[in-house]
mmCIF file of C-alpha atoms in Angstrom:
data_model
loop_
_atom_site.group_PDB
_atom_site.id
_atom_site.type_symbol
_atom_site.label_atom_id
_atom_site.label_comp_id
_atom_site.label_asym_id
_atom_site.label_seq_id
_atom_site.Cartn_x
_atom_site.Cartn_y
_atom_site.Cartn_z
ATOM 1 C CA MET B 12 -0.009 0.030 0.009
ATOM 2 C CA ALA B 13 1.060 3.656 -0.205
ATOM 3 C CA ASN B 14 3.163 5.519 2.280
ATOM 4 C CA HIS B 15 -0.053 6.934 3.899
ATOM 5 C CA THR B 16 -1.291 3.405 4.873
ATOM 6 C CA ALA B 17 -1.824 2.690 8.525
ATOM 7 C CA SER B 18 -0.827 -0.726 9.731
ATOM 8 C CA GLY B 19 -3.660 -3.066 10.635
ATOM 9 C CA SER B 20 -3.297 -6.337 12.643
ATOM 10 C CA VAL B 21 -6.062 -8.888 12.545
ATOM 11 C CA LEU B 22 -7.959 -9.237 15.806
ATOM 12 C CA ALA B 23 -10.564 -11.709 14.560
ATOM 13 C CA ASP B 24 -10.281 -13.741 11.423
ATOM 14 C CA MET B 25 -12.847 -16.490 11.430
ATOM 15 C CA ASP B 26 -12.008 -18.136 8.126
ATOM 16 C CA ASN B 27 -8.181 -18.175 8.377
ATOM 17 C CA THR B 28 -7.701 -17.395 4.651
ATOM 18 C CA PRO B 29 -4.818 -15.286 3.373
ATOM 19 C CA ALA B 30 -5.057 -11.530 4.064
ATOM 20 C CA HIS B 31 -4.967 -10.581 0.367
ATOM 21 C CA GLU B 32 -5.454 -12.094 -3.009
ATOM 22 C CA PRO B 33 -4.915 -10.364 -6.356
ATOM 23 C CA ALA B 34 -7.877 -8.373 -7.659
ATOM 24 C CA ALA B 35 -7.826 -10.457 -10.836
ATOM 25 C CA ASP B 36 -8.988 -13.483 -8.793
ATOM 26 C CA ALA B 37 -12.037 -11.668 -7.518
ATOM 27 C CA ARG B 38 -14.675 -13.587 -9.609
ATOM 28 C CA ALA B 39 -14.200 -16.917 -7.783
ATOM 29 C CA THR B 40 -17.795 -17.251 -6.664
ATOM 30 C CA GLY B 41 -21.333 -16.059 -7.427
ATOM 31 C CA GLY B 42 -21.272 -16.620 -11.085
ATOM 32 C CA ASP B 43 -20.427 -13.420 -12.977
ATOM 33 C CA TRP B 44 -20.719 -11.239 -9.887
ATOM 34 C CA PRO B 45 -17.319 -9.980 -8.739
ATOM 35 C CA ALA B 46 -16.326 -10.523 -5.102
ATOM 36 C CA VAL B 47 -16.418 -7.370 -2.929
ATOM 37 C CA SER B 48 -14.681 -6.157 0.271
ATOM 38 C CA VAL B 49 -16.757 -3.900 2.468
ATOM 39 C CA VAL B 50 -14.487 -1.652 4.546
ATOM 40 C CA MET B 51 -15.927 0.082 7.659
ATOM 41 C CA PRO B 52 -13.697 2.426 9.720
ATOM 42 C CA VAL B 53 -15.224 2.540 13.202
ATOM 43 C CA ARG B 54 -14.522 4.470 16.360
ATOM 44 C CA ASN B 55 -16.907 5.214 19.301
ATOM 45 C CA GLU B 56 -19.824 3.709 17.433
ATOM 46 C CA GLU B 57 -21.393 1.613 20.191
ATOM 47 C CA ARG B 58 -24.774 3.096 19.543
ATOM 48 C CA HIS B 59 -24.987 2.345 15.764
ATOM 49 C CA LEU B 60 -22.342 -0.340 14.948
ATOM 50 C CA GLY B 61 -24.743 -3.281 15.177
ATOM 51 C CA SER B 62 -27.266 -1.677 12.856
ATOM 52 C CA ALA B 63 -24.601 -0.683 10.308
ATOM 53 C CA VAL B 64 -23.154 -4.219 10.237
ATOM 54 C CA ARG B 65 -26.586 -5.808 9.937
ATOM 55 C CA GLY B 66 -27.270 -3.516 6.968
ATOM 56 C CA VAL B 67 -24.190 -4.942 5.239
ATOM 57 C CA LEU B 68 -24.806 -8.608 6.038
ATOM 58 C CA ALA B 69 -28.442 -8.392 4.874
ATOM 59 C CA GLN B 70 -27.445 -7.256 1.382
ATOM 60 C CA ASP B 71 -28.023 -10.695 -0.221
ATOM 61 C CA TYR B 72 -25.203 -9.990 -2.691
ATOM 62 C CA PRO B 73 -24.924 -12.820 -5.264
ATOM 63 C CA GLY B 74 -21.111 -12.817 -5.212
ATOM 64 C CA GLU B 75 -18.562 -13.360 -2.401
ATOM 65 C CA MET B 76 -18.488 -10.623 0.224
ATOM 66 C CA GLU B 77 -16.280 -9.857 3.207
ATOM 67 C CA LEU B 78 -16.731 -7.097 5.833
ATOM 68 C CA ILE B 79 -13.630 -5.571 7.355
ATOM 69 C CA LEU B 80 -14.105 -3.547 10.549
ATOM 70 C CA ALA B 81 -11.133 -1.166 11.142
ATOM 71 C CA ILE B 82 -11.443 -0.329 14.859
ATOM 72 C CA GLY B 83 -9.908 2.806 16.208
ATOM 73 C CA PRO B 84 -9.276 3.516 19.903
ATOM 74 C CA SER B 85 -12.728 3.985 21.428
ATOM 75 C CA HIS B 86 -14.071 5.148 24.724
ATOM 76 C CA ASP B 87 -17.123 2.866 24.632
ATOM 77 C CA ARG B 88 -17.785 -0.826 23.847
ATOM 78 C CA THR B 89 -17.127 -0.549 20.142
ATOM 79 C CA ALA B 90 -14.189 -2.973 20.134
ATOM 80 C CA GLU B 91 -16.142 -5.581 22.193
ATOM 81 C CA ILE B 92 -19.194 -5.308 19.991
ATOM 82 C CA ALA B 93 -17.051 -5.714 16.851
ATOM 83 C CA ALA B 94 -15.399 -8.825 18.233
ATOM 84 C CA GLU B 95 -18.794 -10.351 19.142
ATOM 85 C CA LEU B 96 -20.058 -9.676 15.611
ATOM 86 C CA ALA B 97 -16.963 -11.286 14.063
ATOM 87 C CA VAL B 98 -17.530 -14.450 16.131
ATOM 88 C CA ALA B 99 -21.160 -14.557 15.019
ATOM 89 C CA ASP B 100 -20.427 -14.305 11.233
ATOM 90 C CA ARG B 101 -17.439 -15.639 9.368
ATOM 91 C CA ARG B 102 -17.672 -12.883 6.747
ATOM 92 C CA ILE B 103 -16.491 -10.351 9.284
ATOM 93 C CA ARG B 104 -12.862 -9.619 10.090
ATOM 94 C CA VAL B 105 -11.731 -7.055 12.621
ATOM 95 C CA ILE B 106 -8.414 -5.204 12.222
ATOM 96 C CA GLU B 107 -6.814 -2.472 14.325
ATOM 97 C CA ASN B 108 -6.633 1.206 13.321
ATOM 98 C CA PRO B 109 -4.256 2.526 15.978
ATOM 99 C CA ALA B 110 -4.246 6.076 14.521
ATOM 100 C CA GLY B 111 -8.038 6.207 14.970
ATOM 101 C CA LYS B 112 -8.496 8.490 11.964
ATOM 102 C CA THR B 113 -10.943 7.624 9.249
ATOM 103 C CA PRO B 114 -8.476 7.664 6.310
ATOM 104 C CA ALA B 115 -6.022 5.517 8.208
ATOM 105 C CA GLY B 116 -8.822 2.947 8.915
ATOM 106 C CA LEU B 117 -9.812 2.979 5.209
ATOM 107 C CA ASN B 118 -6.206 2.393 4.156
ATOM 108 C CA ALA B 119 -5.776 -0.372 6.683
ATOM 109 C CA GLY B 120 -8.984 -1.995 5.434
ATOM 110 C CA LEU B 121 -7.827 -1.665 1.830
ATOM 111 C CA ALA B 122 -4.456 -3.341 2.671
ATOM 112 C CA ALA B 123 -6.286 -6.204 4.312
ATOM 113 C CA ALA B 124 -9.046 -6.564 1.691
ATOM 114 C CA ARG B 125 -9.004 -9.663 -0.548
ATOM 115 C CA HIS B 126 -11.153 -8.490 -3.453
ATOM 116 C CA GLY B 127 -11.148 -6.171 -6.438
ATOM 117 C CA ILE B 128 -14.201 -3.983 -5.510
ATOM 118 C CA ILE B 129 -14.049 -1.877 -2.309
ATOM 119 C CA VAL B 130 -17.301 -0.762 -0.688
ATOM 120 C CA ARG B 131 -16.908 2.015 1.855
ATOM 121 C CA VAL B 132 -19.425 2.052 4.687
ATOM 122 C CA ASP B 133 -19.417 4.141 7.913
ATOM 123 C CA GLY B 134 -20.206 2.909 11.393
ATOM 124 C CA HIS B 135 -23.327 5.087 11.575
ATOM 125 C CA GLY B 136 -24.697 4.356 8.125
ATOM 126 C CA ILE B 137 -27.197 1.720 7.044
ATOM 127 C CA LEU B 138 -27.169 0.512 3.443
ATOM 128 C CA SER B 139 -30.493 0.241 1.633
ATOM 129 C CA ASP B 140 -31.611 -3.116 0.308
ATOM 130 C CA GLY B 141 -29.702 -4.142 -2.753
ATOM 131 C CA TYR B 142 -27.116 -1.348 -2.347
ATOM 132 C CA ILE B 143 -24.057 -3.394 -3.207
ATOM 133 C CA ARG B 144 -25.726 -5.278 -6.144
ATOM 134 C CA THR B 145 -26.831 -1.975 -7.617
ATOM 135 C CA ALA B 146 -23.462 -0.306 -7.062
ATOM 136 C CA VAL B 147 -21.506 -3.075 -8.715
ATOM 137 C CA THR B 148 -23.933 -3.028 -11.677
ATOM 138 C CA VAL B 149 -23.539 0.776 -12.151
ATOM 139 C CA LEU B 150 -19.737 0.500 -11.618
ATOM 140 C CA GLU B 151 -19.543 -1.936 -14.547
ATOM 141 C CA GLU B 152 -22.115 -0.217 -16.810
ATOM 142 C CA THR B 153 -20.432 3.198 -16.457
ATOM 143 C CA SER B 154 -16.796 2.072 -16.252
ATOM 144 C CA ALA B 155 -16.483 4.561 -13.349
ATOM 145 C CA ALA B 156 -13.802 4.356 -10.730
ATOM 146 C CA ASN B 157 -16.182 5.278 -7.954
ATOM 147 C CA VAL B 158 -19.991 5.293 -7.661
ATOM 148 C CA GLY B 159 -22.097 6.585 -4.841
ATOM 149 C CA GLY B 160 -25.562 7.786 -4.056
ATOM 150 C CA ILE B 161 -27.762 9.588 -1.538
ATOM 151 C CA MET B 162 -26.852 10.238 2.063
ATOM 152 C CA HIS B 163 -30.390 9.945 3.479
ATOM 153 C CA ALA B 164 -30.209 11.497 7.001
ATOM 154 C CA GLU B 165 -32.774 10.056 9.381
ATOM 155 C CA GLY B 166 -33.142 10.955 13.032
ATOM 156 C CA THR B 167 -34.684 9.165 15.967
ATOM 157 C CA THR B 168 -35.155 12.220 18.259
ATOM 158 C CA ASP B 169 -36.737 15.603 17.543
ATOM 159 C CA PHE B 170 -33.304 17.218 17.488
ATOM 160 C CA GLU B 171 -31.926 14.606 15.117
ATOM 161 C CA ARG B 172 -35.052 14.987 12.851
ATOM 162 C CA ALA B 173 -34.340 18.740 12.678
ATOM 163 C CA VAL B 174 -30.750 17.951 11.688
ATOM 164 C CA ALA B 175 -31.859 15.412 9.148
ATOM 165 C CA SER B 176 -34.160 18.006 7.481
ATOM 166 C CA THR B 177 -31.276 20.447 7.357
ATOM 167 C CA TYR B 178 -29.122 17.879 5.556
ATOM 168 C CA GLY B 179 -31.797 17.291 2.964
ATOM 169 C CA SER B 180 -32.452 20.982 2.167
ATOM 170 C CA LYS B 181 -30.637 23.428 -0.140
ATOM 171 C CA LEU B 182 -31.087 25.928 2.671
ATOM 172 C CA GLY B 183 -29.017 23.722 4.948
ATOM 173 C CA LEU B 184 -26.029 22.171 3.225
ATOM 174 C CA GLY B 185 -26.295 23.824 -0.203
ATOM 175 C CA GLY B 186 -27.980 21.247 -2.367
ATOM 176 C CA SER B 187 -25.389 18.627 -3.373
ATOM 177 C CA ARG B 188 -26.998 15.817 -5.284
ATOM 178 C CA PHE B 189 -25.921 13.297 -2.721
ATOM 179 C CA HIS B 190 -27.912 15.245 -0.079
ATOM 180 C CA ILE B 191 -31.044 16.171 -2.009
ATOM 181 C CA GLY B 192 -31.025 13.712 -4.956
ATOM 182 C CA GLY B 193 -30.883 14.389 -8.662
ATOM 183 C CA ASP B 194 -30.158 12.769 -12.029
ATOM 184 C CA ALA B 195 -27.608 10.050 -12.407
ATOM 185 C CA GLY B 196 -24.346 11.140 -14.004
ATOM 186 C CA PRO B 197 -20.794 12.253 -13.491
ATOM 187 C CA ALA B 198 -20.111 14.123 -10.215
ATOM 188 C CA ASP B 199 -17.365 15.974 -8.443
ATOM 189 C CA THR B 200 -17.847 13.804 -5.316
ATOM 190 C CA VAL B 201 -20.261 11.275 -3.866
ATOM 191 C CA TYR B 202 -21.202 9.962 -0.459
ATOM 192 C CA LEU B 203 -19.045 7.028 0.746
ATOM 193 C CA GLY B 204 -18.396 5.192 -2.542
ATOM 194 C CA VAL B 205 -17.890 1.891 -4.204
ATOM 195 C CA PHE B 206 -14.444 1.731 -5.837
ATOM 196 C CA ARG B 207 -12.372 -0.151 -8.271
ATOM 197 C CA ARG B 208 -9.484 -1.351 -6.170
ATOM 198 C CA ASP B 209 -6.915 -1.017 -8.908
ATOM 199 C CA VAL B 210 -7.652 2.728 -9.160
ATOM 200 C CA LEU B 211 -7.384 3.230 -5.404
ATOM 201 C CA GLU B 212 -3.995 1.409 -5.385
ATOM 202 C CA ARG B 213 -2.701 3.322 -8.408
ATOM 203 C CA LEU B 214 -3.574 6.648 -6.676
ATOM 204 C CA GLY B 215 -2.100 5.540 -3.350
ATOM 205 C CA GLY B 216 -5.388 5.241 -1.414
ATOM 206 C CA PHE B 217 -6.784 7.782 0.948
ATOM 207 C CA ASP B 218 -4.497 10.695 1.933
ATOM 208 C CA GLU B 219 -4.133 10.397 5.703
ATOM 209 C CA HIS B 220 -3.212 14.087 5.997
ATOM 210 C CA PHE B 221 -6.951 14.798 5.654
ATOM 211 C CA ALA B 222 -8.537 13.866 8.914
ATOM 212 C CA ARG B 223 -11.806 14.992 7.406
ATOM 213 C CA ALA B 224 -12.763 15.674 3.765
ATOM 214 C CA GLN B 225 -10.651 12.655 2.601
ATOM 215 C CA ASP B 226 -13.565 11.698 0.305
ATOM 216 C CA TRP B 227 -13.565 15.079 -1.438
ATOM 217 C CA GLU B 228 -9.811 14.941 -1.795
ATOM 218 C CA LEU B 229 -9.711 11.335 -3.182
ATOM 219 C CA ASN B 230 -12.465 12.073 -5.699
ATOM 220 C CA TYR B 231 -10.580 15.114 -6.874
ATOM 221 C CA ARG B 232 -7.562 12.951 -7.561
ATOM 222 C CA ILE B 233 -9.629 10.289 -9.235
ATOM 223 C CA ARG B 234 -11.014 12.805 -11.669
ATOM 224 C CA ALA B 235 -7.673 14.454 -12.199
ATOM 225 C CA ALA B 236 -6.313 11.031 -13.216
ATOM 226 C CA GLY B 237 -8.876 10.898 -16.002
ATOM 227 C CA GLU B 238 -11.255 8.490 -14.173
ATOM 228 C CA ARG B 239 -14.931 8.988 -13.577
ATOM 229 C CA VAL B 240 -16.828 9.530 -10.335
ATOM 230 C CA TRP B 241 -20.516 8.618 -10.841
ATOM 231 C CA PHE B 242 -23.658 9.586 -8.818
ATOM 232 C CA THR B 243 -26.846 7.535 -8.973
ATOM 233 C CA PRO B 244 -29.968 8.174 -6.892
ATOM 234 C CA ASP B 245 -30.572 4.385 -6.873
ATOM 235 C CA LEU B 246 -27.989 4.094 -4.090
ATOM 236 C CA VAL B 247 -29.228 5.206 -0.650
ATOM 237 C CA VAL B 248 -27.495 5.108 2.731
ATOM 238 C CA THR B 249 -29.379 5.976 5.889
ATOM 239 C CA TYR B 250 -27.237 8.273 7.993
ATOM 240 C CA ARG B 251 -27.685 8.890 11.741
ATOM 241 C CA PRO B 252 -27.102 12.598 12.618
ATOM 242 C CA ARG B 253 -25.221 13.857 15.629
ATOM 243 C CA PRO B 254 -27.343 13.597 18.826
ATOM 244 C CA ASP B 255 -26.922 17.077 20.257
ATOM 245 C CA ILE B 256 -26.028 20.670 19.464
ATOM 246 C CA THR B 257 -22.480 20.498 20.844
ATOM 247 C CA ALA B 258 -21.564 17.408 18.743
ATOM 248 C CA LEU B 259 -23.190 19.019 15.697
ATOM 249 C CA ALA B 260 -21.125 22.231 16.138
ATOM 250 C CA ARG B 261 -17.953 20.235 16.544
ATOM 251 C CA GLN B 262 -18.684 18.140 13.477
ATOM 252 C CA PHE B 263 -19.280 21.103 11.149
ATOM 253 C CA PHE B 264 -16.474 23.174 12.562
ATOM 254 C CA ARG B 265 -14.059 20.412 11.664
ATOM 255 C CA THR B 266 -15.752 19.832 8.344
ATOM 256 C CA GLY B 267 -15.227 23.514 7.543
ATOM 257 C CA GLN B 268 -11.645 23.395 8.601
ATOM 258 C CA TRP B 269 -10.816 20.472 6.319
ATOM 259 C CA ARG B 270 -12.852 21.778 3.400
ATOM 260 C CA ARG B 271 -10.566 24.826 3.665
ATOM 261 C CA GLU B 272 -7.572 22.551 3.496
ATOM 262 C CA VAL B 273 -8.868 20.896 0.380
ATOM 263 C CA VAL B 274 -9.286 24.414 -1.160
ATOM 264 C CA ARG B 275 -5.768 25.363 -0.013
ATOM 265 C CA LYS B 276 -4.314 22.343 -1.834
ATOM 266 C CA TYR B 277 -6.627 22.466 -4.832
ATOM 267 C CA PRO B 278 -7.691 26.103 -5.365
ATOM 268 C CA ASP B 279 -9.954 25.240 -8.348
ATOM 269 C CA THR B 280 -12.261 23.357 -5.999
ATOM 270 C CA ALA B 281 -13.473 26.634 -4.443
ATOM 271 C CA SER B 282 -17.110 27.373 -5.282
ATOM 272 C CA ALA B 283 -19.846 29.792 -4.297
ATOM 273 C CA ARG B 284 -21.594 26.951 -2.419
ATOM 274 C CA TYR B 285 -18.566 26.287 -0.208
ATOM 275 C CA LEU B 286 -17.748 29.957 0.262
ATOM 276 C CA ALA B 287 -21.297 30.953 1.275
ATOM 277 C CA ALA B 288 -20.936 29.964 4.957
ATOM 278 C CA PRO B 289 -17.646 31.768 5.534
ATOM 279 C CA GLY B 290 -19.082 34.732 3.740
ATOM 280 C CA VAL B 291 -22.058 34.784 6.159
ATOM 281 C CA VAL B 292 -19.830 34.482 9.189
ATOM 282 C CA THR B 293 -17.714 37.415 7.926
ATOM 283 C CA ALA B 294 -20.720 39.622 7.246
ATOM 284 C CA VAL B 295 -22.372 38.800 10.557
ATOM 285 C CA GLY B 296 -19.148 39.347 12.463
ATOM 286 C CA VAL B 297 -18.203 42.613 10.818
ATOM 287 C CA GLY B 298 -21.732 43.870 11.115
ATOM 288 C CA ALA B 299 -21.896 43.117 14.877
ATOM 289 C CA VAL B 300 -18.510 44.728 15.496
ATOM 290 C CA ALA B 301 -19.676 47.893 13.635
ATOM 291 C CA GLY B 302 -22.925 47.948 15.609
ATOM 292 C CA VAL B 303 -21.067 47.652 18.944
ATOM 293 C CA ALA B 304 -18.645 50.352 17.874
ATOM 294 C CA ALA B 305 -21.520 52.712 17.143
ATOM 295 C CA ALA B 306 -22.975 51.990 20.567
ATOM 296 C CA LEU B 307 -19.665 52.901 22.119
ATOM 297 C CA GLY B 308 -19.428 56.279 20.512
ATOM 298 C CA ALA B 309 -18.167 55.609 16.958
ATOM 299 C CA PRO B 310 -19.992 57.292 14.042
ATOM 300 C CA ALA B 311 -23.698 56.542 14.189
ATOM 301 C CA TRP B 312 -23.814 55.171 10.648
ATOM 302 C CA LEU B 313 -21.946 52.116 11.850
ATOM 303 C CA SER B 314 -25.106 51.031 13.622
ATOM 304 C CA LEU B 315 -26.277 49.932 10.202
ATOM 305 C CA GLY B 316 -23.950 46.941 10.729
ATOM 306 C CA TRP B 317 -26.634 45.361 12.874
ATOM 307 C CA LEU B 318 -28.527 44.755 9.638
ATOM 308 C CA ALA B 319 -26.152 41.834 8.842
ATOM 309 C CA PRO B 320 -26.759 39.706 11.971
ATOM 310 C CA LEU B 321 -30.417 40.738 12.217
ATOM 311 C CA GLY B 322 -30.965 39.954 8.514
ATOM 312 C CA TYR B 323 -29.243 36.610 8.925
ATOM 313 C CA MET B 324 -31.507 35.781 11.964
ATOM 314 C CA ALA B 325 -34.546 36.708 9.911
ATOM 315 C CA GLY B 326 -33.288 34.506 7.051
ATOM 316 C CA VAL B 327 -32.764 31.600 9.316
ATOM 317 C CA GLY B 328 -36.321 32.037 10.764
ATOM 318 C CA ALA B 329 -37.784 32.007 7.202
ATOM 319 C CA ALA B 330 -35.673 29.036 6.210
ATOM 320 C CA SER B 331 -36.794 27.192 9.255
ATOM 321 C CA VAL B 332 -40.429 27.526 8.159
ATOM 322 C CA VAL B 333 -39.562 26.060 4.733
ATOM 323 C CA VAL B 334 -37.255 23.245 5.981
ATOM 324 C CA GLY B 335 -39.632 22.344 8.841
ATOM 325 C CA ARG B 336 -42.604 21.454 6.721
ATOM 326 C CA GLY B 337 -43.947 18.083 7.824
ATOM 327 C CA LEU B 338 -41.794 17.864 10.950
ATOM 328 C CA PRO B 339 -43.209 17.414 14.562
ATOM 329 C CA ALA B 340 -43.607 20.672 16.423
ATOM 330 C CA ARG B 341 -40.631 20.026 18.733
ATOM 331 C CA ALA B 342 -38.397 19.280 15.790
ATOM 332 C CA ARG B 343 -39.477 22.529 14.107
ATOM 333 C CA LEU B 344 -38.500 24.420 17.268
ATOM 334 C CA TRP B 345 -34.961 23.087 17.025
ATOM 335 C CA LEU B 346 -34.526 24.165 13.375
ATOM 336 C CA PRO B 347 -33.343 27.807 13.819
ATOM 337 C CA ALA B 348 -30.592 26.663 16.205
ATOM 338 C CA VAL B 349 -29.658 23.755 13.960
ATOM 339 C CA LEU B 350 -29.457 25.784 10.827
ATOM 340 C CA ALA B 351 -27.393 28.516 12.451
ATOM 341 C CA THR B 352 -25.065 25.904 14.010
ATOM 342 C CA VAL B 353 -24.487 24.219 10.703
ATOM 343 C CA HIS B 354 -23.844 27.472 8.790
ATOM 344 C CA LEU B 355 -21.788 29.314 11.371
ATOM 345 C CA SER B 356 -19.737 26.355 12.581
ATOM 346 C CA TRP B 357 -18.785 25.452 9.023
ATOM 347 C CA GLY B 358 -18.024 29.045 8.247
ATOM 348 C CA VAL B 359 -15.815 29.661 11.304
ATOM 349 C CA GLY B 360 -13.990 26.402 10.685
ATOM 350 C CA PHE B 361 -13.424 27.291 7.085
ATOM 351 C CA LEU B 362 -12.043 30.782 7.987
ATOM 352 C CA LEU B 363 -9.707 29.435 10.627
ATOM 353 C CA GLY B 364 -8.561 26.424 8.616
ATOM 354 C CA ALA B 365 -7.028 23.171 9.864
ATOM 355 C CA ARG B 366 -4.096 23.205 12.176
ATOM 356 C CA VAL B 367 -1.286 21.952 9.986
ATOM 357 C CA PRO B 368 2.152 21.742 11.706
ATOM 358 C CA ALA B 369 4.695 24.241 10.525
ATOM 359 C CA GLY B 370 6.636 23.008 7.525
ATOM 360 C CA THR B 371 3.965 20.383 6.685
ATOM 361 C CA THR B 372 2.642 20.277 3.207
ATOM 362 C CA ALA B 373 -0.256 18.036 2.162
ATOM 363 C CA THR B 374 0.910 15.858 -0.724
ATOM 364 C CA ALA B 375 -0.915 13.235 -2.703
ATOM 365 C CA PRO B 376 -0.181 9.632 -1.509
ATOM 366 C CA SER B 377 2.416 7.627 -3.347
ATOM 367 C CA ALA B 378 1.171 5.736 -6.292
ATOM 368 C CA THR B 379 3.498 2.819 -5.488
ATOM 369 C CA ARG B 380 2.543 -0.135 -3.383
#
């Protein structure tokens, strides 16, 4: 694997077969259906891991399938649950991800995988019925290097339902096809992904510099290499949102930080959609400072600065009415806070950027194995 690959040691291997076989040998079973390796990086997923694994094992995929759980250091029972799942089903193998970061876990899973198609799944996502069968079909029909579909956010509490509605609205996350749906076709990026292993290995896998946004970064390199990233609405993954406002703010702050890092490395990825949130934060912040300055004796016209934060608050209120249609009353009450948290946390994170050690430069992974 590439120089970004984290080492992974097998904790539970129920079938005692070799850790890797050439991709060319992937069609050993299931007729013409190629064998697939599902890779799931997991950390602190006690709450959702069982459901995510059941969603994979219930796929009824016609070809051979293995599921690799790359377990990072967790503060809950994630490791114990993963070991129990591996004992219960021979298709599951558990490997270590000592670094704990998502791209390191994905690279460790890729190094341990036996097959030529790599299906990425997260520990808080649930695949829809027939997901892998459909993905493999689309992968072969389109000759794409990566195919993906819709991230269908679904909450179980009123707060989570408000977050889920925000994910699925243009007024929340800007309207990417993998959030709100759309026509099948080439895309800049997709949610999770089903990959041709040979392309991943040629490009060096996931860049472990990117603690977040590693999917955006990898899909950029895939397209730059002349390969195709393909979106199809026929692929759906149920996503479980963060359970509280603090976790949501932390998530989007870090997402904004690492999206800024992608733009720093690849300036041509900047777009109005990704610059909207930092623009809002700048306008609200400058307007508030101007308003305070006017109150402290600066020229009175600076009080017009309050129009920016007040206008944003009014906009959030109006957006909440639109986004909240069909939600329970208590979920609708959460929407203004959720929308503002998503927008402002992302924007602040983007403006501050990721903390990259001095002298460190993000470089693409080595293409050698």
